[in-house]
Coordinates of C-alpha atoms in Angstrom, one line a residue:
M1 CA 24.8 10.2 -57.6
N2 CA 21.9 8.8 -59.5
S3 CA 18.4 9.9 -60.5
C4 CA 16.2 9.1 -57.5
L5 CA 12.7 9.5 -56.4
V6 CA 13.4 11.2 -53.1
S7 CA 9.8 11.9 -52.1
I8 CA 6.3 11.0 -53.0
G9 CA 3.3 13.1 -51.9
L10 CA -0.4 11.9 -52.1
A11 CA -3.8 13.5 -52.2
N12 CA -7.4 12.4 -52.6
P13 CA -10.6 14.5 -52.8
G14 CA -13.1 14.5 -49.9
K15 CA -13.7 11.5 -47.8
P16 CA -13.5 7.7 -48.7
I17 CA -16.8 6.5 -50.2
D18 CA -17.7 2.9 -49.3
Q19 CA -17.7 0.5 -52.2
A20 CA -21.2 -0.7 -51.2
S21 CA -22.5 2.8 -51.5
I22 CA -21.1 3.2 -55.0
A23 CA -22.7 -0.2 -55.9
Y24 CA -26.0 1.1 -54.6
F25 CA -25.7 4.2 -56.8
M26 CA -24.9 2.2 -59.9
Q27 CA -27.9 -0.1 -59.3
K28 CA -30.2 3.1 -59.3
A29 CA -28.3 4.7 -62.2
H30 CA -28.7 1.6 -64.4
Q31 CA -32.3 1.0 -63.1
L32 CA -31.4 -2.6 -62.5
D33 CA -34.0 -5.3 -61.5
E34 CA -33.5 -7.4 -58.5
E35 CA -31.5 -10.2 -60.2
E36 CA -29.1 -7.8 -62.0
A37 CA -28.6 -5.8 -58.8
R38 CA -27.6 -9.0 -57.0
K39 CA -25.0 -9.7 -59.8
L40 CA -23.6 -6.2 -59.5
N41 CA -23.3 -6.4 -55.7
F42 CA -21.4 -9.6 -56.1
L43 CA -18.9 -8.0 -58.6
Y44 CA -18.3 -5.1 -56.2
R45 CA -17.8 -7.4 -53.2
K46 CA -15.2 -9.5 -55.1
S47 CA -13.4 -6.5 -56.4
G48 CA -10.9 -6.4 -53.6
I49 CA -11.9 -2.7 -53.1
S50 CA -13.5 -1.5 -49.9
S51 CA -13.5 2.3 -50.6
R52 CA -12.7 4.9 -53.4
Y53 CA -12.6 8.7 -53.6
S54 CA -14.4 11.1 -56.0
V55 CA -14.4 14.7 -56.8
L56 CA -18.2 14.2 -57.1
D57 CA -20.3 13.6 -54.0
D58 CA -23.2 12.0 -55.9
F59 CA -21.9 8.5 -55.6
E60 CA -22.8 8.3 -51.9
K61 CA -26.2 9.9 -52.4
T62 CA -29.3 7.6 -52.2
E63 CA -31.9 9.9 -54.0
P64 CA -31.5 11.7 -57.3
E65 CA -33.0 14.9 -55.8
D66 CA -29.8 15.2 -53.8
F67 CA -27.5 15.0 -56.7
T68 CA -25.2 17.9 -57.5
F69 CA -23.7 16.9 -60.8
F70 CA -25.9 14.2 -62.3
P71 CA -29.4 15.2 -63.2
K72 CA -32.0 15.0 -60.5
S73 CA -34.0 12.3 -62.3
K74 CA -34.0 8.5 -62.0
D75 CA -32.8 7.9 -65.5
L76 CA -30.0 10.6 -65.2
E77 CA -31.2 12.4 -68.2
P78 CA -30.1 14.7 -69.8
F79 CA -26.8 12.8 -69.1
P80 CA -23.8 15.2 -68.5
G81 CA -21.7 15.7 -71.6
T82 CA -17.9 15.8 -72.0
K83 CA -17.8 19.6 -71.7
A84 CA -19.5 19.6 -68.2
R85 CA -17.0 16.8 -67.0
M86 CA -14.0 18.7 -68.2
A87 CA -15.3 21.9 -66.5
V88 CA -15.2 19.9 -63.1
F89 CA -11.7 18.7 -64.0
Q90 CA -10.5 22.2 -64.6
Q91 CA -12.0 23.4 -61.3
T92 CA -10.8 20.5 -59.0
A93 CA -7.6 19.0 -60.5
P94 CA -5.3 22.1 -59.7
Q95 CA -6.1 22.0 -55.9
L96 CA -5.5 18.1 -55.8
C97 CA -2.1 18.6 -57.5
E98 CA -1.2 21.4 -55.2
D99 CA -2.0 19.1 -52.1
A100 CA 0.1 16.3 -53.5
V101 CA 3.0 18.6 -54.2
F102 CA 2.8 20.1 -50.8
D103 CA 2.8 16.6 -49.2
C104 CA 5.8 15.7 -51.3
L105 CA 7.9 18.7 -50.5
Q106 CA 7.2 18.8 -46.7
K107 CA 9.0 15.4 -46.5
T108 CA 12.2 17.0 -47.9
K109 CA 14.5 20.0 -47.5
I110 CA 13.6 21.2 -51.0
S111 CA 11.4 24.3 -51.6
A112 CA 9.1 24.8 -54.5
S113 CA 11.3 27.6 -55.7
E114 CA 14.0 25.1 -56.4
I115 CA 11.9 23.1 -58.9
T116 CA 13.3 23.4 -62.4
H117 CA 11.1 21.1 -64.4
L118 CA 7.3 20.2 -64.1
I119 CA 5.8 17.1 -65.7
L120 CA 2.0 16.7 -65.6
V121 CA 0.4 13.4 -66.2
S122 CA -3.3 12.8 -66.8
C123 CA -5.5 10.6 -69.0
T124 CA -8.9 11.8 -67.5
G125 CA -8.7 15.5 -68.2
M126 CA -7.3 18.0 -70.8
V127 CA -7.5 21.8 -70.8
A128 CA -5.3 24.6 -72.1
P129 CA -4.0 26.8 -70.6
G130 CA -3.3 23.6 -68.6
V131 CA -3.5 22.5 -65.1
E132 CA 0.3 22.7 -65.0
L133 CA 0.1 26.5 -65.6
D134 CA -2.4 26.9 -62.8
L135 CA -0.2 24.7 -60.5
M136 CA 2.9 26.9 -61.3
K137 CA 1.0 29.9 -60.1
R138 CA -0.2 28.3 -57.0
L139 CA 3.3 27.1 -56.1
E140 CA 4.8 30.5 -57.1
L141 CA 7.2 28.9 -59.5
D142 CA 9.3 30.9 -61.8
D143 CA 7.7 31.4 -65.3
S144 CA 10.8 29.9 -66.9
V145 CA 10.2 26.5 -65.4
E146 CA 10.1 23.9 -68.1
R147 CA 6.9 22.0 -68.2
Y148 CA 5.8 18.9 -70.0
C149 CA 2.3 17.3 -70.4
L150 CA 1.7 13.6 -70.9
H151 CA -2.0 12.9 -71.7
F152 CA -4.2 10.0 -72.5
M153 CA -1.5 7.3 -72.1
G154 CA -3.4 5.4 -69.4
C155 CA -2.4 3.6 -66.3
Y156 CA 1.3 3.2 -67.2
A157 CA 1.9 6.9 -67.8
A158 CA 3.6 7.5 -64.4
F159 CA 6.4 5.3 -65.8
T160 CA 6.6 7.5 -68.9
G161 CA 6.9 10.5 -66.7
L162 CA 9.6 9.0 -64.5
K163 CA 11.6 7.9 -67.5
L164 CA 11.3 11.5 -68.9
A165 CA 12.6 12.8 -65.5
D166 CA 15.6 10.5 -65.6
K167 CA 16.4 11.7 -69.1
I168 CA 16.2 15.3 -68.1
L169 CA 18.6 14.7 -65.1
K170 CA 21.1 12.9 -67.4
A171 CA 21.1 16.0 -69.5
E172 CA 21.0 18.5 -66.7
P173 CA 22.4 16.9 -63.5
E174 CA 21.4 19.8 -61.2
A175 CA 17.7 19.7 -62.2
K176 CA 14.9 19.1 -59.7
V177 CA 11.9 17.6 -61.6
M178 CA 8.5 17.4 -60.1
L179 CA 6.3 14.8 -61.6
V180 CA 2.6 15.2 -60.9
C181 CA -0.2 12.7 -61.8
V182 CA -3.8 13.7 -61.4
E183 CA -6.7 11.3 -62.5
L184 CA -10.3 12.0 -61.9
C185 CA -11.5 8.7 -63.2
T186 CA -15.1 9.0 -61.7
L187 CA -15.9 12.0 -63.9
H188 CA -16.3 9.4 -66.7
F189 CA -19.1 7.2 -65.3
Q190 CA -20.9 5.6 -68.2
K191 CA -24.6 4.9 -67.9
E192 CA -24.9 2.2 -70.6
Y193 CA -25.1 -1.2 -69.0
V194 CA -22.4 -3.1 -71.0
E195 CA -19.4 -5.3 -69.8
D196 CA -16.8 -2.6 -70.4
N197 CA -18.7 0.1 -68.4
I198 CA -19.7 -2.3 -65.6
L199 CA -16.1 -3.2 -65.0
A200 CA -14.7 0.3 -65.2
N201 CA -17.4 1.7 -63.0
S202 CA -16.5 -0.9 -60.4
L203 CA -12.8 -0.2 -60.2
F204 CA -11.8 3.4 -60.7
G205 CA -11.3 6.2 -58.2
D206 CA -9.9 9.7 -58.0
G207 CA -6.5 10.9 -56.7
A208 CA -3.2 12.7 -57.3
A209 CA 0.5 11.9 -56.6
A210 CA 3.6 14.2 -56.9
A211 CA 7.1 12.7 -57.0
L212 CA 10.2 14.7 -56.7
V213 CA 13.1 13.3 -58.9
M214 CA 16.6 14.6 -58.6
N215 CA 20.2 13.3 -58.5
S216 CA 20.5 12.2 -54.9
E217 CA 22.2 9.5 -52.5
S218 CA 18.9 8.6 -51.0
G219 CA 15.5 7.5 -52.1
L220 CA 14.4 5.2 -54.9
K221 CA 17.3 5.1 -57.4
I222 CA 16.2 4.7 -61.1
D223 CA 18.3 1.9 -62.4
S224 CA 16.8 0.8 -65.7
Y225 CA 13.6 0.4 -67.6
L226 CA 11.9 -1.7 -70.4
S227 CA 8.8 -1.1 -72.5
Q228 CA 6.9 -3.8 -74.3
V229 CA 3.7 -3.8 -76.4
L230 CA 1.6 -7.0 -76.2
R231 CA -0.2 -6.4 -79.5
E232 CA -2.6 -9.5 -79.0
G233 CA -4.3 -7.4 -76.3
E234 CA -4.6 -4.3 -78.6
E235 CA -8.5 -4.6 -78.7
D236 CA -8.9 -5.5 -75.0
M237 CA -7.8 -2.1 -73.4
A238 CA -8.6 1.2 -75.1
W239 CA -9.5 4.7 -74.2
G240 CA -11.4 7.3 -76.3
I241 CA -13.2 10.7 -76.0
G242 CA -17.1 10.2 -76.3
D243 CA -19.9 12.7 -76.2
F244 CA -20.6 11.8 -72.5
G245 CA -17.1 11.6 -71.0
F246 CA -14.1 9.5 -72.0
E247 CA -15.1 5.8 -72.8
M248 CA -13.1 2.8 -71.8
R249 CA -12.7 -0.6 -73.3
L250 CA -11.8 -3.0 -70.6
S251 CA -12.1 -6.5 -71.4
K252 CA -12.4 -9.4 -68.8
Y253 CA -9.6 -11.1 -70.7
I254 CA -6.9 -8.6 -69.7
P255 CA -5.6 -10.6 -66.7
V256 CA -5.2 -13.7 -68.9
L257 CA -3.5 -11.7 -71.7
L258 CA -1.0 -10.3 -69.2
D259 CA -0.3 -13.7 -67.8
Q260 CA 0.4 -15.1 -71.2
G261 CA 2.5 -12.0 -72.2
I262 CA 4.6 -12.0 -69.1
I263 CA 5.2 -15.7 -69.5
K264 CA 6.6 -15.1 -72.9
L265 CA 8.8 -12.1 -71.7
K266 CA 10.4 -13.9 -68.7
E267 CA 13.6 -14.5 -70.4
K268 CA 13.8 -10.9 -71.6
F269 CA 13.1 -9.8 -68.0
E270 CA 15.8 -12.2 -66.6
E271 CA 18.4 -10.8 -69.0
K272 CA 17.5 -7.2 -68.3
F273 CA 16.7 -7.1 -64.6
R274 CA 18.0 -10.5 -63.2
L275 CA 14.5 -11.4 -62.3
S276 CA 15.4 -14.5 -60.3
R277 CA 17.4 -12.5 -57.9
L278 CA 14.6 -9.9 -57.1
S279 CA 12.2 -10.2 -54.1
N280 CA 10.4 -6.8 -54.2
F281 CA 7.8 -6.1 -56.8
A282 CA 5.5 -3.0 -57.3
I283 CA 2.8 -3.9 -59.6
H284 CA 0.1 -1.5 -60.7
P285 CA -3.0 -2.6 -59.1
G286 CA -5.2 -2.4 -62.1
G287 CA -7.6 -4.9 -60.3
K288 CA -7.4 -7.9 -58.0
Q289 CA -7.2 -10.5 -60.8
I290 CA -4.4 -8.6 -62.6
L291 CA -2.3 -8.6 -59.4
Q292 CA -3.0 -12.4 -59.0
K293 CA -2.2 -13.2 -62.7
V294 CA 1.1 -11.3 -62.6
Q295 CA 2.0 -12.9 -59.4
E296 CA 1.3 -16.4 -60.8
A297 CA 3.1 -15.6 -64.0
F298 CA 6.3 -14.9 -62.1
G299 CA 5.7 -17.7 -59.6
L300 CA 5.9 -15.3 -56.7
P301 CA 4.5 -15.6 -53.1
D302 CA 1.3 -13.6 -52.1
A303 CA 3.4 -11.2 -50.0
V304 CA 4.8 -9.4 -53.0
N305 CA 1.5 -7.8 -53.6
E306 CA 0.9 -6.7 -50.0
H307 CA 1.2 -3.0 -50.7
A308 CA -0.5 -3.1 -54.1
M309 CA -3.5 -5.0 -52.7
E310 CA -3.7 -2.4 -49.8
V311 CA -3.7 0.6 -52.2
L312 CA -6.4 -1.2 -54.3
K313 CA -8.5 -1.8 -51.2
Q314 CA -8.4 1.7 -50.0
F315 CA -8.4 3.7 -53.2
G316 CA -9.4 1.5 -56.1
N317 CA -7.6 1.9 -59.4
M318 CA -6.6 5.6 -59.8
S319 CA -5.0 5.1 -63.3
S320 CA -1.5 6.5 -63.5
V321 CA -1.6 7.9 -60.0
T322 CA -1.8 4.4 -58.4
I323 CA 1.6 3.1 -58.8
L324 CA 3.1 6.0 -57.0
F325 CA 0.8 5.3 -54.0
V326 CA 2.2 1.7 -54.0
L327 CA 5.8 3.0 -54.2
E328 CA 5.2 5.6 -51.4
R329 CA 4.1 2.7 -49.1
M330 CA 7.3 0.7 -50.1
M331 CA 9.4 3.7 -49.4
R332 CA 8.1 3.8 -45.9
D333 CA 8.4 0.0 -45.2
D334 CA 11.6 -0.9 -43.6
K335 CA 11.1 -4.5 -44.7
V336 CA 11.6 -3.4 -48.3
Q337 CA 15.3 -3.3 -49.1
G338 CA 17.3 -3.4 -52.3
K339 CA 16.0 -3.6 -55.8
I340 CA 12.2 -3.3 -56.8
L341 CA 10.8 -4.2 -60.1
S342 CA 7.8 -2.0 -60.8
M343 CA 5.2 -2.7 -63.6
G344 CA 2.3 -1.0 -65.1
F345 CA -0.2 -1.8 -67.9
G346 CA -2.3 0.3 -70.3
P347 CA -3.9 0.7 -73.7
G348 CA -1.9 -1.1 -76.4
L349 CA -1.8 -3.5 -74.5
T350 CA 1.3 -1.7 -73.2
L351 CA 3.6 -3.2 -70.4
E352 CA 6.0 -0.7 -68.8
T353 CA 8.7 -1.9 -66.3
L354 CA 11.0 0.2 -64.2
L355 CA 13.9 -1.2 -62.0
L356 CA 14.4 0.8 -58.8
E357 CA 16.8 0.4 -55.9
K358 CA 16.0 1.6 -52.3
Q359 CA 19.0 3.6 -51.0

């Protein structure tokens, strides 16, 4: 038997918020004139996203007096600080994690009491005692369960979590590892009207996903993996803690940099994964352009991005959570058979790859 993702559970807060409603909120928040509002609407329409989720309900409100998190003023002053945003994370993330784990376990014959290791992934919130301790209490896990936290790595962090789970299982074959990713990206809306913020505000949404990883004869077998840093993109994607939430640097050149980087790495991919023999790809939907550029770099047909595009359309980019949403769809798709090469990207510019096999 091999390390396998035997089940993936998903969760989102509240109801889907139409992308057009978020665009309208942003116009008001940035106090845009008619011309800039038209430009912003165009960006949102071309994003490939139709809806997103948020733990905040302000993004679908039309008038400031109805806001519950942001100030009830047209200029959103005083703008919420990082402490206020982390308080919302602490209040809302545990329930979202519990919902994802419940969804994951109900698809299996494994009970929560059998979990031996818990890995929590998040780059949008940090607190100690952590969300993972709250989750252990909610799931009534034994206090001896080993727990690990991976913070601030970005959109590729689920790959790091899966690799850690694989290494745990190599050391302890009977282990049952629960990987939980939770990202509340919309807590970090930035008001300054600059390119990085405009792009980030148009893409990110909230969600959680849980993956049960154990030695099994069924599921998505973890075959191999490869990490690569594309240092020429080091300044184009970054993530830092600011006074008013976490601040993202997100350059419009990232799709081009990934395209160039992947072209350079093709030979290494062929040697490691036998790339030319693969037909299934699970690419992190960081944005519509990213999916298109990666597809072009590998010379692949549009069909390979079917599931990634649909996740992007319905949920936006949920950072580390998103790739698990893509893999969950591929697990349910009978047309997907054999090996799957999955890829994720994040600050660094970091490229993570994971070869899976559907059993």
